[in-house]
């Protein structure tokens, strides 16, 4: 998808979320759905398969998200699936999340860990990142089994790699 089309989708989705008065919920749900989609080859393949009728793919979305996400999020994902744009969903969602945070004067930190962080851990990490970034930071936790331990944090273009793998590599190179 071109940057122009990605941007247009992001603008439209953000406008829908704002109109519904659920920007925070929608951005959070879209972020989680996009990360789930990235980690599930079978789901991604099914939702992007042009041989599967759009109505069937949209029903899968309804079955997955219905009752677990806001109606706006379900409708947005269904629209993207019906339009055959599942492959671009992650890029669109990244822009939606970044624009929503920017509109509130915040930054978004994507935090990759081997296991899900607790609410308390997320709050402490957000406080530490807020102090470093000198503006409020929203933490979006992504469980990534390739992270053996520690945390890999991405805020915009900056990557803070505190993973065990990176630290072991640094030790190996030092000696």
PDB file of C-alpha atoms in Angstrom:
ATOM      1  CA  UNK A   1       0.000   0.000   0.000  1.00  0.00           C
ATOM      2  CA  UNK A   2       1.341   3.419  -0.861  1.00  0.00           C
ATOM      3  CA  UNK A   3       2.170   5.849   1.911  1.00  0.00           C
ATOM      4  CA  UNK A   4      -0.681   8.033   0.685  1.00  0.00           C
ATOM      5  CA  UNK A   5      -3.195   5.202   0.948  1.00  0.00           C
ATOM      6  CA  UNK A   6      -1.826   4.113   4.353  1.00  0.00           C
ATOM      7  CA  UNK A   7      -2.132   7.683   5.553  1.00  0.00           C
ATOM      8  CA  UNK A   8      -5.684   7.973   4.199  1.00  0.00           C
ATOM      9  CA  UNK A   9      -6.740   4.767   5.962  1.00  0.00           C
ATOM     10  CA  UNK A  10      -5.127   5.972   9.204  1.00  0.00           C
ATOM     11  CA  UNK A  11      -6.909   9.340   8.952  1.00  0.00           C
ATOM     12  CA  UNK A  12     -10.264   7.674   8.289  1.00  0.00           C
ATOM     13  CA  UNK A  13      -9.876   5.175  11.133  1.00  0.00           C
ATOM     14  CA  UNK A  14      -8.850   7.890  13.564  1.00  0.00           C
ATOM     15  CA  UNK A  15     -11.834  10.003  12.489  1.00  0.00           C
ATOM     16  CA  UNK A  16     -14.172   7.057  13.130  1.00  0.00           C
ATOM     17  CA  UNK A  17     -12.639   6.418  16.557  1.00  0.00           C
ATOM     18  CA  UNK A  18     -12.954  10.088  17.507  1.00  0.00           C
ATOM     19  CA  UNK A  19     -16.537  10.262  16.254  1.00  0.00           C
ATOM     20  CA  UNK A  20     -17.391   7.242  18.395  1.00  0.00           C
ATOM     21  CA  UNK A  21     -15.686   8.856  21.396  1.00  0.00           C
ATOM     22  CA  UNK A  22     -13.555   5.762  21.831  1.00  0.00           C
ATOM     23  CA  UNK A  23     -10.134   6.750  20.481  1.00  0.00           C
ATOM     24  CA  UNK A  24      -8.203   5.154  23.346  1.00  0.00           C
ATOM     25  CA  UNK A  25     -10.151   1.878  23.254  1.00  0.00           C
ATOM     26  CA  UNK A  26     -10.074   1.610  19.467  1.00  0.00           C
ATOM     27  CA  UNK A  27      -6.347   2.329  19.178  1.00  0.00           C
ATOM     28  CA  UNK A  28      -5.566  -0.183  21.924  1.00  0.00           C
ATOM     29  CA  UNK A  29      -7.776  -2.876  20.384  1.00  0.00           C
ATOM     30  CA  UNK A  30      -6.419  -2.278  16.887  1.00  0.00           C
ATOM     31  CA  UNK A  31      -2.856  -2.456  18.198  1.00  0.00           C
ATOM     32  CA  UNK A  32      -3.519  -5.771  19.932  1.00  0.00           C
ATOM     33  CA  UNK A  33      -5.343  -7.207  16.905  1.00  0.00           C
ATOM     34  CA  UNK A  34      -2.544  -6.173  14.529  1.00  0.00           C
ATOM     35  CA  UNK A  35       0.070  -7.808  16.763  1.00  0.00           C
ATOM     36  CA  UNK A  36      -2.019 -10.974  17.034  1.00  0.00           C
ATOM     37  CA  UNK A  37      -2.385 -11.029  13.267  1.00  0.00           C
ATOM     38  CA  UNK A  38       1.377 -10.634  12.804  1.00  0.00           C
ATOM     39  CA  UNK A  39       2.001 -13.601  15.074  1.00  0.00           C
ATOM     40  CA  UNK A  40      -0.574 -15.947  13.540  1.00  0.00           C
ATOM     41  CA  UNK A  41       0.272 -17.085  10.008  1.00  0.00           C
ATOM     42  CA  UNK A  42      -2.897 -19.140   9.635  1.00  0.00           C
ATOM     43  CA  UNK A  43      -5.213 -16.278  10.605  1.00  0.00           C
ATOM     44  CA  UNK A  44      -3.326 -13.779   8.454  1.00  0.00           C
ATOM     45  CA  UNK A  45      -3.402 -16.190   5.515  1.00  0.00           C
ATOM     46  CA  UNK A  46      -7.118 -16.823   5.839  1.00  0.00           C
ATOM     47  CA  UNK A  47      -8.059 -13.161   6.225  1.00  0.00           C
ATOM     48  CA  UNK A  48      -5.955 -12.157   3.239  1.00  0.00           C
ATOM     49  CA  UNK A  49      -6.878 -15.079   0.966  1.00  0.00           C
ATOM     50  CA  UNK A  50      -8.710 -13.683  -2.093  1.00  0.00           C
ATOM     51  CA  UNK A  51     -10.237 -17.139  -2.702  1.00  0.00           C
ATOM     52  CA  UNK A  52     -12.150 -16.897   0.570  1.00  0.00           C
ATOM     53  CA  UNK A  53     -15.242 -14.733   0.012  1.00  0.00           C
ATOM     54  CA  UNK A  54     -15.083 -11.335   1.706  1.00  0.00           C
ATOM     55  CA  UNK A  55     -18.275 -12.093   3.641  1.00  0.00           C
ATOM     56  CA  UNK A  56     -16.670 -15.215   5.133  1.00  0.00           C
ATOM     57  CA  UNK A  57     -13.501 -13.317   6.085  1.00  0.00           C
ATOM     58  CA  UNK A  58     -15.613 -10.577   7.663  1.00  0.00           C
ATOM     59  CA  UNK A  59     -17.601 -13.168   9.610  1.00  0.00           C
ATOM     60  CA  UNK A  60     -14.314 -14.535  10.984  1.00  0.00           C
ATOM     61  CA  UNK A  61     -13.502 -11.035  12.214  1.00  0.00           C
ATOM     62  CA  UNK A  62     -16.942 -10.759  13.773  1.00  0.00           C
ATOM     63  CA  UNK A  63     -16.508 -14.140  15.491  1.00  0.00           C
ATOM     64  CA  UNK A  64     -13.060 -13.156  16.796  1.00  0.00           C
ATOM     65  CA  UNK A  65     -13.792  -9.621  17.948  1.00  0.00           C
ATOM     66  CA  UNK A  66     -17.541  -9.571  18.574  1.00  0.00           C
ATOM     67  CA  UNK A  67     -18.109  -8.927  22.280  1.00  0.00           C
ATOM     68  CA  UNK A  68     -14.366  -8.606  22.950  1.00  0.00           C
ATOM     69  CA  UNK A  69     -13.808  -5.278  21.204  1.00  0.00           C
ATOM     70  CA  UNK A  70     -15.813  -2.141  20.650  1.00  0.00           C
ATOM     71  CA  UNK A  71     -18.249  -2.118  17.754  1.00  0.00           C
ATOM     72  CA  UNK A  72     -16.088   0.538  16.101  1.00  0.00           C
ATOM     73  CA  UNK A  73     -12.984  -1.662  16.208  1.00  0.00           C
ATOM     74  CA  UNK A  74     -14.886  -4.656  14.873  1.00  0.00           C
ATOM     75  CA  UNK A  75     -16.333  -2.560  12.039  1.00  0.00           C
ATOM     76  CA  UNK A  76     -12.928  -1.063  11.179  1.00  0.00           C
ATOM     77  CA  UNK A  77     -11.173  -4.423  11.028  1.00  0.00           C
ATOM     78  CA  UNK A  78     -14.074  -5.877   9.052  1.00  0.00           C
ATOM     79  CA  UNK A  79     -13.833  -3.001   6.561  1.00  0.00           C
ATOM     80  CA  UNK A  80     -10.079  -3.502   6.101  1.00  0.00           C
ATOM     81  CA  UNK A  81     -10.559  -7.260   5.653  1.00  0.00           C
ATOM     82  CA  UNK A  82     -13.415  -6.746   3.189  1.00  0.00           C
ATOM     83  CA  UNK A  83     -11.284  -4.302   1.185  1.00  0.00           C
ATOM     84  CA  UNK A  84      -8.518  -6.905   0.928  1.00  0.00           C
ATOM     85  CA  UNK A  85      -5.997  -4.777   2.856  1.00  0.00           C
ATOM     86  CA  UNK A  86      -5.080  -7.147   5.692  1.00  0.00           C
ATOM     87  CA  UNK A  87      -1.426  -7.142   4.642  1.00  0.00           C
ATOM     88  CA  UNK A  88      -1.217  -3.412   5.293  1.00  0.00           C
ATOM     89  CA  UNK A  89      -3.130  -3.393   8.567  1.00  0.00           C
ATOM     90  CA  UNK A  90      -0.023  -3.239  10.775  1.00  0.00           C
ATOM     91  CA  UNK A  91       1.341  -0.150   9.014  1.00  0.00           C
ATOM     92  CA  UNK A  92      -2.028   1.558   9.171  1.00  0.00           C
ATOM     93  CA  UNK A  93      -2.432   0.748  12.866  1.00  0.00           C
ATOM     94  CA  UNK A  94       1.073   2.054  13.635  1.00  0.00           C
ATOM     95  CA  UNK A  95       0.084   5.386  12.102  1.00  0.00           C
ATOM     96  CA  UNK A  96      -3.261   5.442  13.906  1.00  0.00           C
ATOM     97  CA  UNK A  97      -1.629   4.782  17.283  1.00  0.00           C
ATOM     98  CA  UNK A  98       1.146   7.324  16.684  1.00  0.00           C
ATOM     99  CA  UNK A  99      -1.266  10.039  15.504  1.00  0.00           C
ATOM    100  CA  UNK A 100      -3.659   9.481  18.395  1.00  0.00           C
ATOM    101  CA  UNK A 101      -0.798   9.721  20.893  1.00  0.00           C
ATOM    102  CA  UNK A 102       0.672  12.774  19.190  1.00  0.00           C
ATOM    103  CA  UNK A 103      -2.707  14.523  19.284  1.00  0.00           C
ATOM    104  CA  UNK A 104      -2.637  14.105  23.061  1.00  0.00           C
ATOM    105  CA  UNK A 105       1.010  15.208  23.361  1.00  0.00           C
ATOM    106  CA  UNK A 106       2.142  11.676  24.133  1.00  0.00           C
ATOM    107  CA  UNK A 107       4.593   9.170  22.743  1.00  0.00           C
ATOM    108  CA  UNK A 108       3.934   5.467  22.266  1.00  0.00           C
ATOM    109  CA  UNK A 109       6.442   2.875  23.392  1.00  0.00           C
ATOM    110  CA  UNK A 110       6.200  -0.598  21.904  1.00  0.00           C
ATOM    111  CA  UNK A 111       7.643  -2.864  24.564  1.00  0.00           C
ATOM    112  CA  UNK A 112       8.561  -6.420  23.555  1.00  0.00           C
ATOM    113  CA  UNK A 113       8.930  -8.946  26.361  1.00  0.00           C
ATOM    114  CA  UNK A 114       8.977 -12.740  26.654  1.00  0.00           C
ATOM    115  CA  UNK A 115       5.931 -12.671  28.942  1.00  0.00           C
ATOM    116  CA  UNK A 116       3.147 -10.142  29.399  1.00  0.00           C
ATOM    117  CA  UNK A 117       3.926  -7.306  31.782  1.00  0.00           C
ATOM    118  CA  UNK A 118       1.647  -6.758  34.753  1.00  0.00           C
ATOM    119  CA  UNK A 119      -0.274  -3.498  35.125  1.00  0.00           C
ATOM    120  CA  UNK A 120       2.195  -2.417  37.821  1.00  0.00           C
ATOM    121  CA  UNK A 121       5.217  -3.197  35.618  1.00  0.00           C
ATOM    122  CA  UNK A 122       3.679  -1.285  32.723  1.00  0.00           C
ATOM    123  CA  UNK A 123       2.965   1.701  34.967  1.00  0.00           C
ATOM    124  CA  UNK A 124       6.531   1.748  36.351  1.00  0.00           C
ATOM    125  CA  UNK A 125       7.995   1.391  32.868  1.00  0.00           C
ATOM    126  CA  UNK A 126       5.732   4.176  31.554  1.00  0.00           C
ATOM    127  CA  UNK A 127       6.897   6.440  34.395  1.00  0.00           C
ATOM    128  CA  UNK A 128      10.565   5.739  33.633  1.00  0.00           C
ATOM    129  CA  UNK A 129      10.083   6.264  29.896  1.00  0.00           C
ATOM    130  CA  UNK A 130       8.084   9.444  30.527  1.00  0.00           C
ATOM    131  CA  UNK A 131      10.996  10.848  32.529  1.00  0.00           C
ATOM    132  CA  UNK A 132      13.416   9.971  29.727  1.00  0.00           C
ATOM    133  CA  UNK A 133      11.209  11.234  26.874  1.00  0.00           C
ATOM    134  CA  UNK A 134      10.142  14.345  28.812  1.00  0.00           C
ATOM    135  CA  UNK A 135       6.520  13.793  27.757  1.00  0.00           C
ATOM    136  CA  UNK A 136       3.864  11.243  28.669  1.00  0.00           C
ATOM    137  CA  UNK A 137       4.517   7.778  27.248  1.00  0.00           C
ATOM    138  CA  UNK A 138       1.898   5.102  26.650  1.00  0.00           C
ATOM    139  CA  UNK A 139       3.245   1.559  26.885  1.00  0.00           C
ATOM    140  CA  UNK A 140       1.981  -1.051  24.414  1.00  0.00           C
ATOM    141  CA  UNK A 141       3.219  -4.459  25.518  1.00  0.00           C
ATOM    142  CA  UNK A 142       3.879  -7.092  22.859  1.00  0.00           C
ATOM    143  CA  UNK A 143       4.653 -10.636  23.964  1.00  0.00           C
ATOM    144  CA  UNK A 144       7.512 -11.815  21.756  1.00  0.00           C
ATOM    145  CA  UNK A 145       8.906 -15.307  22.403  1.00  0.00           C
ATOM    146  CA  UNK A 146      12.138 -14.397  20.596  1.00  0.00           C
ATOM    147  CA  UNK A 147      12.963 -12.071  23.492  1.00  0.00           C
ATOM    148  CA  UNK A 148      14.610 -14.498  25.899  1.00  0.00           C
ATOM    149  CA  UNK A 149      14.426 -12.092  28.797  1.00  0.00           C
ATOM    150  CA  UNK A 150      14.551  -8.378  29.445  1.00  0.00           C
ATOM    151  CA  UNK A 151      12.824  -5.704  27.413  1.00  0.00           C
ATOM    152  CA  UNK A 152      13.162  -4.258  23.912  1.00  0.00           C
ATOM    153  CA  UNK A 153      11.514  -0.844  23.715  1.00  0.00           C
ATOM    154  CA  UNK A 154      10.832   1.177  20.585  1.00  0.00           C
ATOM    155  CA  UNK A 155       9.737   4.810  20.823  1.00  0.00           C
ATOM    156  CA  UNK A 156       9.488   6.323  17.377  1.00  0.00           C
ATOM    157  CA  UNK A 157      12.853   5.665  15.727  1.00  0.00           C
ATOM    158  CA  UNK A 158      14.700   5.017  19.005  1.00  0.00           C
ATOM    159  CA  UNK A 159      15.280   1.429  20.132  1.00  0.00           C
ATOM    160  CA  UNK A 160      16.296   0.680  23.715  1.00  0.00           C
ATOM    161  CA  UNK A 161      17.453  -2.924  23.762  1.00  0.00           C
ATOM    162  CA  UNK A 162      17.744  -4.289  27.278  1.00  0.00           C
ATOM    163  CA  UNK A 163      17.253  -7.893  26.247  1.00  0.00           C
ATOM    164  CA  UNK A 164      19.289 -10.739  27.686  1.00  0.00           C
ATOM    165  CA  UNK A 165      20.378 -11.729  24.163  1.00  0.00           C
ATOM    166  CA  UNK A 166      21.860  -8.278  23.476  1.00  0.00           C
ATOM    167  CA  UNK A 167      23.608  -8.134  26.831  1.00  0.00           C
ATOM    168  CA  UNK A 168      25.152 -11.572  26.284  1.00  0.00           C
ATOM    169  CA  UNK A 169      26.318 -10.488  22.832  1.00  0.00           C
ATOM    170  CA  UNK A 170      27.880  -7.349  24.321  1.00  0.00           C
ATOM    171  CA  UNK A 171      29.684  -9.432  26.950  1.00  0.00           C
ATOM    172  CA  UNK A 172      30.927 -11.864  24.307  1.00  0.00           C
ATOM    173  CA  UNK A 173      32.292  -8.997  22.194  1.00  0.00           C
ATOM    174  CA  UNK A 174      33.946  -7.360  25.209  1.00  0.00           C
ATOM    175  CA  UNK A 175      36.038 -10.439  25.950  1.00  0.00           C
TER     176      UNK A 175
END
